[in-house]
PDB file of C-alpha atoms in Angstrom:
ATOM      1  CA  MET J 252      84.302 106.206  95.891  1.00  0.00           C
ATOM      2  CA  LYS J 253      86.222 109.254  94.517  1.00  0.00           C
ATOM      3  CA  ALA J 254      87.989 108.903  91.199  1.00  0.00           C
ATOM      4  CA  PHE J 255      91.417 107.336  91.552  1.00  0.00           C
ATOM      5  CA  THR J 256      93.902 110.307  91.397  1.00  0.00           C
ATOM      6  CA  GLY J 257      97.123 108.634  92.394  1.00  0.00           C
ATOM      7  CA  GLY J 258      99.061 109.604  88.966  1.00  0.00           C
ATOM      8  CA  PRO J 259      99.444 107.701  85.754  1.00  0.00           C
ATOM      9  CA  VAL J 260     101.797 104.951  86.917  1.00  0.00           C
ATOM     10  CA  ALA J 261      99.582 104.499  90.106  1.00  0.00           C
ATOM     11  CA  GLU J 262      96.543 104.246  87.914  1.00  0.00           C
ATOM     12  CA  ARG J 263      98.165 101.344  86.167  1.00  0.00           C
ATOM     13  CA  ALA J 264      99.199  99.763  89.463  1.00  0.00           C
ATOM     14  CA  PHE J 265      95.423 100.096  90.518  1.00  0.00           C
ATOM     15  CA  GLY J 266      94.276  98.094  87.444  1.00  0.00           C
ATOM     16  CA  HIS J 267      97.014  95.519  87.935  1.00  0.00           C
ATOM     17  CA  VAL J 268      96.341  94.747  91.422  1.00  0.00           C
ATOM     18  CA  ARG J 269      92.562  94.852  90.989  1.00  0.00           C
ATOM     19  CA  SER J 270      93.077  91.922  88.614  1.00  0.00           C
ATOM     20  CA  ALA J 271      95.332  90.032  90.767  1.00  0.00           C
ATOM     21  CA  LEU J 272      94.108  90.291  94.313  1.00  0.00           C
ATOM     22  CA  ASP J 273      91.248  88.876  96.116  1.00  0.00           C
ATOM     23  CA  PRO J 274      88.489  91.439  96.354  1.00  0.00           C
ATOM     24  CA  ALA J 275      88.827  91.806 100.053  1.00  0.00           C
ATOM     25  CA  ILE J 276      92.457  92.263  99.895  1.00  0.00           C
ATOM     26  CA  PHE J 277      92.124  94.767  96.867  1.00  0.00           C
ATOM     27  CA  ASN J 278      89.536  96.847  98.845  1.00  0.00           C
ATOM     28  CA  HIS J 279      91.838  96.867 101.788  1.00  0.00           C
ATOM     29  CA  SER J 280      94.728  97.916  99.747  1.00  0.00           C
ATOM     30  CA  VAL J 281      92.778 100.821  98.355  1.00  0.00           C
ATOM     31  CA  ARG J 282      91.519 101.870 101.875  1.00  0.00           C
ATOM     32  CA  VAL J 283      95.290 101.796 103.092  1.00  0.00           C
ATOM     33  CA  TRP J 284      96.147 104.107 100.146  1.00  0.00           C
ATOM     34  CA  LEU J 285      93.323 106.603 101.015  1.00  0.00           C
ATOM     35  CA  LEU J 286      94.329 106.548 104.750  1.00  0.00           C
ATOM     36  CA  ALA J 287      98.105 106.826 104.054  1.00  0.00           C
ATOM     37  CA  ASP J 288      97.610 109.606 101.536  1.00  0.00           C
ATOM     38  CA  HIS J 289      95.321 111.484 103.923  1.00  0.00           C
ATOM     39  CA  LEU J 290      98.040 111.189 106.655  1.00  0.00           C
ATOM     40  CA  GLY J 291     100.817 112.142 104.219  1.00  0.00           C
ATOM     41  CA  ARG J 292      99.020 115.323 103.014  1.00  0.00           C
ATOM     42  CA  ARG J 293      98.486 116.483 106.561  1.00  0.00           C
ATOM     43  CA  ALA J 294     101.904 115.878 107.800  1.00  0.00           C
ATOM     44  CA  ALA J 295     104.109 118.956 108.560  1.00  0.00           C
ATOM     45  CA  ALA J 296     105.946 118.533 105.298  1.00  0.00           C
ATOM     46  CA  GLY J 297     103.079 117.156 103.166  1.00  0.00           C
ATOM     47  CA  ILE J 298     103.946 114.661 100.419  1.00  0.00           C
ATOM     48  CA  GLU J 299     103.417 115.698  96.791  1.00  0.00           C
ATOM     49  CA  GLY J 300     104.417 114.955  93.195  1.00  0.00           C
ATOM     50  CA  LEU J 301     106.256 111.668  92.512  1.00  0.00           C
ATOM     51  CA  GLU J 302     106.527 110.810  96.135  1.00  0.00           C
ATOM     52  CA  ARG J 303     102.707 110.934  96.591  1.00  0.00           C
ATOM     53  CA  GLU J 304     102.407 108.707  93.561  1.00  0.00           C
ATOM     54  CA  ALA J 305     105.036 106.288  94.975  1.00  0.00           C
ATOM     55  CA  LEU J 306     102.955 106.082  98.151  1.00  0.00           C
ATOM     56  CA  ALA J 307      99.886 105.043  96.131  1.00  0.00           C
ATOM     57  CA  VAL J 308     101.958 102.262  94.413  1.00  0.00           C
ATOM     58  CA  ALA J 309     103.287 101.140  97.769  1.00  0.00           C
ATOM     59  CA  CYS J 310      99.946 100.948  99.285  1.00  0.00           C
ATOM     60  CA  LEU J 311      98.406  99.184  96.340  1.00  0.00           C
ATOM     61  CA  PHE J 312     101.148  96.447  96.128  1.00  0.00           C
ATOM     62  CA  HIS J 313     101.626  96.096  99.917  1.00  0.00           C
ATOM     63  CA  ASP J 314      99.734  92.724  99.986  1.00  0.00           C
ATOM     64  CA  ALA J 315     100.448  91.731  96.467  1.00  0.00           C
ATOM     65  CA  GLY J 316     102.439  88.794  97.660  1.00  0.00           C
ATOM     66  CA  THR J 317      99.185  87.045  98.621  1.00  0.00           C
ATOM     67  CA  ALA J 318      98.201  86.817  94.995  1.00  0.00           C
ATOM     68  CA  GLN J 319      98.724  83.580  93.139  1.00  0.00           C
ATOM     69  CA  GLN J 320     101.041  85.044  90.570  1.00  0.00           C
ATOM     70  CA  TYR J 321     103.335  86.416  93.238  1.00  0.00           C
ATOM     71  CA  ASP J 322     103.392  83.338  95.494  1.00  0.00           C
ATOM     72  CA  GLY J 323     107.087  82.724  95.405  1.00  0.00           C
ATOM     73  CA  PRO J 324     109.389  81.232  98.047  1.00  0.00           C
ATOM     74  CA  GLN J 325     109.984  84.405 100.142  1.00  0.00           C
ATOM     75  CA  ARG J 326     107.628  86.037 102.683  1.00  0.00           C
ATOM     76  CA  PHE J 327     104.714  87.520 101.169  1.00  0.00           C
ATOM     77  CA  GLU J 328     105.780  91.005 102.157  1.00  0.00           C
ATOM     78  CA  VAL J 329     109.068  90.473 100.256  1.00  0.00           C
ATOM     79  CA  GLU J 330     107.221  88.868  97.284  1.00  0.00           C
ATOM     80  CA  GLY J 331     105.010  91.964  97.114  1.00  0.00           C
ATOM     81  CA  ALA J 332     108.001  94.337  97.274  1.00  0.00           C
ATOM     82  CA  ASP J 333     109.595  92.563  94.480  1.00  0.00           C
ATOM     83  CA  ALA J 334     106.527  92.542  92.413  1.00  0.00           C
ATOM     84  CA  ALA J 335     106.166  96.346  92.794  1.00  0.00           C
ATOM     85  CA  ARG J 336     109.816  96.780  91.847  1.00  0.00           C
ATOM     86  CA  ASP J 337     109.394  94.762  88.782  1.00  0.00           C
ATOM     87  CA  PHE J 338     106.258  96.629  87.798  1.00  0.00           C
ATOM     88  CA  LEU J 339     108.065 100.019  88.283  1.00  0.00           C
ATOM     89  CA  ALA J 340     111.068  98.771  86.238  1.00  0.00           C
ATOM     90  CA  ASP J 341     109.323  99.858  82.977  1.00  0.00           C
ATOM     91  CA  HIS J 342     109.086 103.413  84.280  1.00  0.00           C
ATOM     92  CA  ASP J 343     111.712 106.130  84.459  1.00  0.00           C
ATOM     93  CA  TRP J 344     111.521 106.699  88.256  1.00  0.00           C
ATOM     94  CA  PRO J 345     114.527 107.483  90.343  1.00  0.00           C
ATOM     95  CA  THR J 346     116.259 104.378  91.807  1.00  0.00           C
ATOM     96  CA  HIS J 347     116.076 105.758  95.314  1.00  0.00           C
ATOM     97  CA  LEU J 348     112.230 106.237  95.117  1.00  0.00           C
ATOM     98  CA  VAL J 349     111.688 102.605  93.659  1.00  0.00           C
ATOM     99  CA  HIS J 350     113.771 101.343  96.652  1.00  0.00           C
ATOM    100  CA  GLU J 351     111.677 103.397  99.010  1.00  0.00           C
ATOM    101  CA  VAL J 352     108.523 101.632  97.573  1.00  0.00           C
ATOM    102  CA  TRP J 353     110.325  98.256  97.986  1.00  0.00           C
ATOM    103  CA  GLN J 354     111.114  99.007 101.590  1.00  0.00           C
ATOM    104  CA  ALA J 355     107.674 100.381 102.495  1.00  0.00           C
ATOM    105  CA  ILE J 356     106.139  97.068 101.289  1.00  0.00           C
ATOM    106  CA  ALA J 357     108.718  94.678 102.784  1.00  0.00           C
ATOM    107  CA  LEU J 358     108.613  96.382 106.218  1.00  0.00           C
ATOM    108  CA  HIS J 359     104.773  96.982 106.577  1.00  0.00           C
ATOM    109  CA  THR J 360     104.285  94.223 109.097  1.00  0.00           C
ATOM    110  CA  SER J 361     107.363  95.191 111.220  1.00  0.00           C
ATOM    111  CA  PRO J 362     106.118  97.208 114.174  1.00  0.00           C
ATOM    112  CA  GLY J 363     108.637  99.761 115.571  1.00  0.00           C
ATOM    113  CA  ILE J 364     110.775  99.623 112.566  1.00  0.00           C
ATOM    114  CA  ALA J 365     108.514 100.661 109.654  1.00  0.00           C
ATOM    115  CA  GLU J 366     107.626 103.801 111.567  1.00  0.00           C
ATOM    116  CA  ARG J 367     111.242 104.867 111.516  1.00  0.00           C
ATOM    117  CA  MET J 368     112.391 103.846 108.060  1.00  0.00           C
ATOM    118  CA  GLY J 369     111.384 106.955 106.060  1.00  0.00           C
ATOM    119  CA  THR J 370     108.245 108.804 105.007  1.00  0.00           C
ATOM    120  CA  LEU J 371     106.759 106.135 102.594  1.00  0.00           C
ATOM    121  CA  THR J 372     107.449 103.258 104.862  1.00  0.00           C
ATOM    122  CA  ARG J 373     105.974 104.909 107.891  1.00  0.00           C
ATOM    123  CA  LEU J 374     102.878 106.090 105.922  1.00  0.00           C
ATOM    124  CA  VAL J 375     102.136 102.581 104.625  1.00  0.00           C
ATOM    125  CA  ARG J 376     102.512 101.166 108.089  1.00  0.00           C
ATOM    126  CA  LEU J 377     100.211 103.841 109.602  1.00  0.00           C
ATOM    127  CA  GLY J 378      97.657 103.285 106.760  1.00  0.00           C
ATOM    128  CA  VAL J 379      97.569  99.527 107.506  1.00  0.00           C
ATOM    129  CA  LEU J 380      97.162 100.166 111.267  1.00  0.00           C
ATOM    130  CA  ALA J 381      94.544 102.794 110.640  1.00  0.00           C
ATOM    131  CA  ASP J 382      92.509 100.280 108.360  1.00  0.00           C
ATOM    132  CA  PHE J 383      92.818  97.623 111.089  1.00  0.00           C
ATOM    133  CA  GLY J 384      91.246  99.646 113.863  1.00  0.00           C
ATOM    134  CA  ARG J 385      93.669 102.532 114.716  1.00  0.00           C
ATOM    135  CA  ARG J 386      91.242 105.250 113.801  1.00  0.00           C
ATOM    136  CA  ASP J 387      92.799 107.427 116.335  1.00  0.00           C
ATOM    137  CA  LEU J 388      95.453 107.975 113.797  1.00  0.00           C
ATOM    138  CA  VAL J 389      93.016 109.953 111.554  1.00  0.00           C
ATOM    139  CA  GLU J 390      91.451 113.140 112.712  1.00  0.00           C
ATOM    140  CA  PRO J 391      87.887 113.666 111.937  1.00  0.00           C
ATOM    141  CA  ALA J 392      87.656 113.796 108.089  1.00  0.00           C
ATOM    142  CA  THR J 393      86.786 116.981 106.364  1.00  0.00           C
ATOM    143  CA  ASP J 394      87.017 115.721 102.768  1.00  0.00           C
ATOM    144  CA  GLY J 395      84.721 112.747 102.652  1.00  0.00           C
ATOM    145  CA  LEU J 396      87.669 110.205 103.591  1.00  0.00           C
ATOM    146  CA  LEU J 397      85.380 107.976 105.710  1.00  0.00           C
ATOM    147  CA  ALA J 398      82.537 108.052 103.206  1.00  0.00           C
ATOM    148  CA  SER J 399      85.024 106.906 100.585  1.00  0.00           C
ATOM    149  CA  LEU J 400      86.336 104.081 102.906  1.00  0.00           C
ATOM    150  CA  ASP J 401      82.706 103.023 103.430  1.00  0.00           C
ATOM    151  CA  GLU J 402      82.385 102.519  99.748  1.00  0.00           C
ATOM    152  CA  LEU J 403      85.013  99.730  99.776  1.00  0.00           C
ATOM    153  CA  PRO J 404      83.521  96.848 101.840  1.00  0.00           C
ATOM    154  CA  ARG J 405      85.730  95.054 104.204  1.00  0.00           C
ATOM    155  CA  LEU J 406      84.418  91.642 102.923  1.00  0.00           C
ATOM    156  CA  GLY J 407      86.045  89.834 105.914  1.00  0.00           C
ATOM    157  CA  ILE J 408      89.436  91.128 105.210  1.00  0.00           C
ATOM    158  CA  GLU J 409      90.889  89.969 108.424  1.00  0.00           C
ATOM    159  CA  SER J 410      89.925  86.362 107.904  1.00  0.00           C
ATOM    160  CA  VAL J 411      90.763  86.524 104.165  1.00  0.00           C
ATOM    161  CA  LEU J 412      94.198  87.995 104.525  1.00  0.00           C
ATOM    162  CA  GLY J 413      95.139  85.680 107.374  1.00  0.00           C
ATOM    163  CA  ASP J 414      93.910  82.705 105.631  1.00  0.00           C
ATOM    164  CA  ALA J 415      95.911  83.547 102.405  1.00  0.00           C
ATOM    165  CA  VAL J 416      99.051  84.019 104.289  1.00  0.00           C
ATOM    166  CA  VAL J 417      98.652  80.666 106.183  1.00  0.00           C
ATOM    167  CA  ALA J 418      97.716  78.896 103.051  1.00  0.00           C
ATOM    168  CA  GLN J 419     100.873  79.948 101.374  1.00  0.00           C
ATOM    169  CA  ALA J 420     102.886  78.985 104.442  1.00  0.00           C
ATOM    170  CA  LEU J 421     101.392  75.564 104.723  1.00  0.00           C
ATOM    171  CA  ARG J 422     102.534  74.943 101.126  1.00  0.00           C
ATOM    172  CA  CYS J 423     105.992  76.589 101.765  1.00  0.00           C
ATOM    173  CA  PRO J 424     106.944  76.853 105.497  1.00  0.00           C
ATOM    174  CA  GLU J 425     109.964  78.944 104.483  1.00  0.00           C
ATOM    175  CA  LYS J 426     107.643  81.852 103.911  1.00  0.00           C
ATOM    176  CA  ALA J 427     106.640  82.019 107.615  1.00  0.00           C
ATOM    177  CA  PRO J 428     109.860  82.311 109.640  1.00  0.00           C
ATOM    178  CA  SER J 429     109.000  81.923 113.414  1.00  0.00           C
ATOM    179  CA  ALA J 430     109.704  85.557 114.296  1.00  0.00           C
ATOM    180  CA  SER J 431     107.700  87.158 111.695  1.00  0.00           C
ATOM    181  CA  TRP J 432     104.056  87.912 111.367  1.00  0.00           C
ATOM    182  CA  PRO J 433     103.384  85.157 108.975  1.00  0.00           C
ATOM    183  CA  GLY J 434     105.271  82.860 111.242  1.00  0.00           C
ATOM    184  CA  GLY J 435     102.754  83.878 114.152  1.00  0.00           C
ATOM    185  CA  LEU J 436      99.821  83.258 111.923  1.00  0.00           C
ATOM    186  CA  LEU J 437     100.978  79.832 110.898  1.00  0.00           C
ATOM    187  CA  ALA J 438     101.929  78.790 114.517  1.00  0.00           C
ATOM    188  CA  ALA J 439      98.407  79.917 115.765  1.00  0.00           C
ATOM    189  CA  HIS J 440      96.740  77.752 112.884  1.00  0.00           C
ATOM    190  CA  LEU J 441      98.799  74.721 113.662  1.00  0.00           C
ATOM    191  CA  ALA J 442      98.076  74.999 117.283  1.00  0.00           C
ATOM    192  CA  ASN J 443      94.204  75.000 116.531  1.00  0.00           C
ATOM    193  CA  PRO J 444      93.719  73.986 112.887  1.00  0.00           C
ATOM    194  CA  ARG J 445      90.006  73.657 113.375  1.00  0.00           C
ATOM    195  CA  HIS J 446      89.640  77.292 114.459  1.00  0.00           C
ATOM    196  CA  SER J 447      87.399  79.241 112.181  1.00  0.00           C
ATOM    197  CA  GLY J 448      87.254  82.999 111.684  1.00  0.00           C
ATOM    198  CA  VAL J 449      89.970  85.540 112.339  1.00  0.00           C
ATOM    199  CA  ASN J 450      93.359  83.969 113.061  1.00  0.00           C
ATOM    200  CA  PRO J 451      94.176  84.569 116.808  1.00  0.00           C
ATOM    201  CA  ALA J 452      97.532  85.996 115.898  1.00  0.00           C
ATOM    202  CA  PHE J 453      96.172  88.460 113.231  1.00  0.00           C
TER     203      PHE J 453
END
């Protein structure tokens, strides 16, 4: 995989989430960053500078709420957003940019909303969709993007991520309100707890 070039704060975020996340979820988070960065640089007004680094941090932390150290009482998306905000607290970033990172993570499972809530939120959402099969979002790569993605094995991410969210919700049902993506995963599990493989609601 190409060297990580997200910026100094994003590089520290990279090391932090690598030590905290399940390997499948870490690889997914890096793939989402590569995809979102690719999309962001090719947009009509391409992202650059600190905004580009903020996108890297948001992507790397977007599933941090599944990590044991961030398994708090809120939805995993919100726990991950809070984790990123706390991580950035030691860095002199503009308040509005820290909020955009928080929002991008908190809303990444909210279809139809995330796409309309600003550049970072939209790009994180599109990066997630692209990694979970929406390859129509990415034009044929000319810079080795797909080769870089292939160097990050999926390791059964769909099962691993769904199971992690359900396991947290079984311990704390408040983390999976009925109208949410975690709530759908939990409901599908409770309807057929012996099901193995990818959660039907994934």
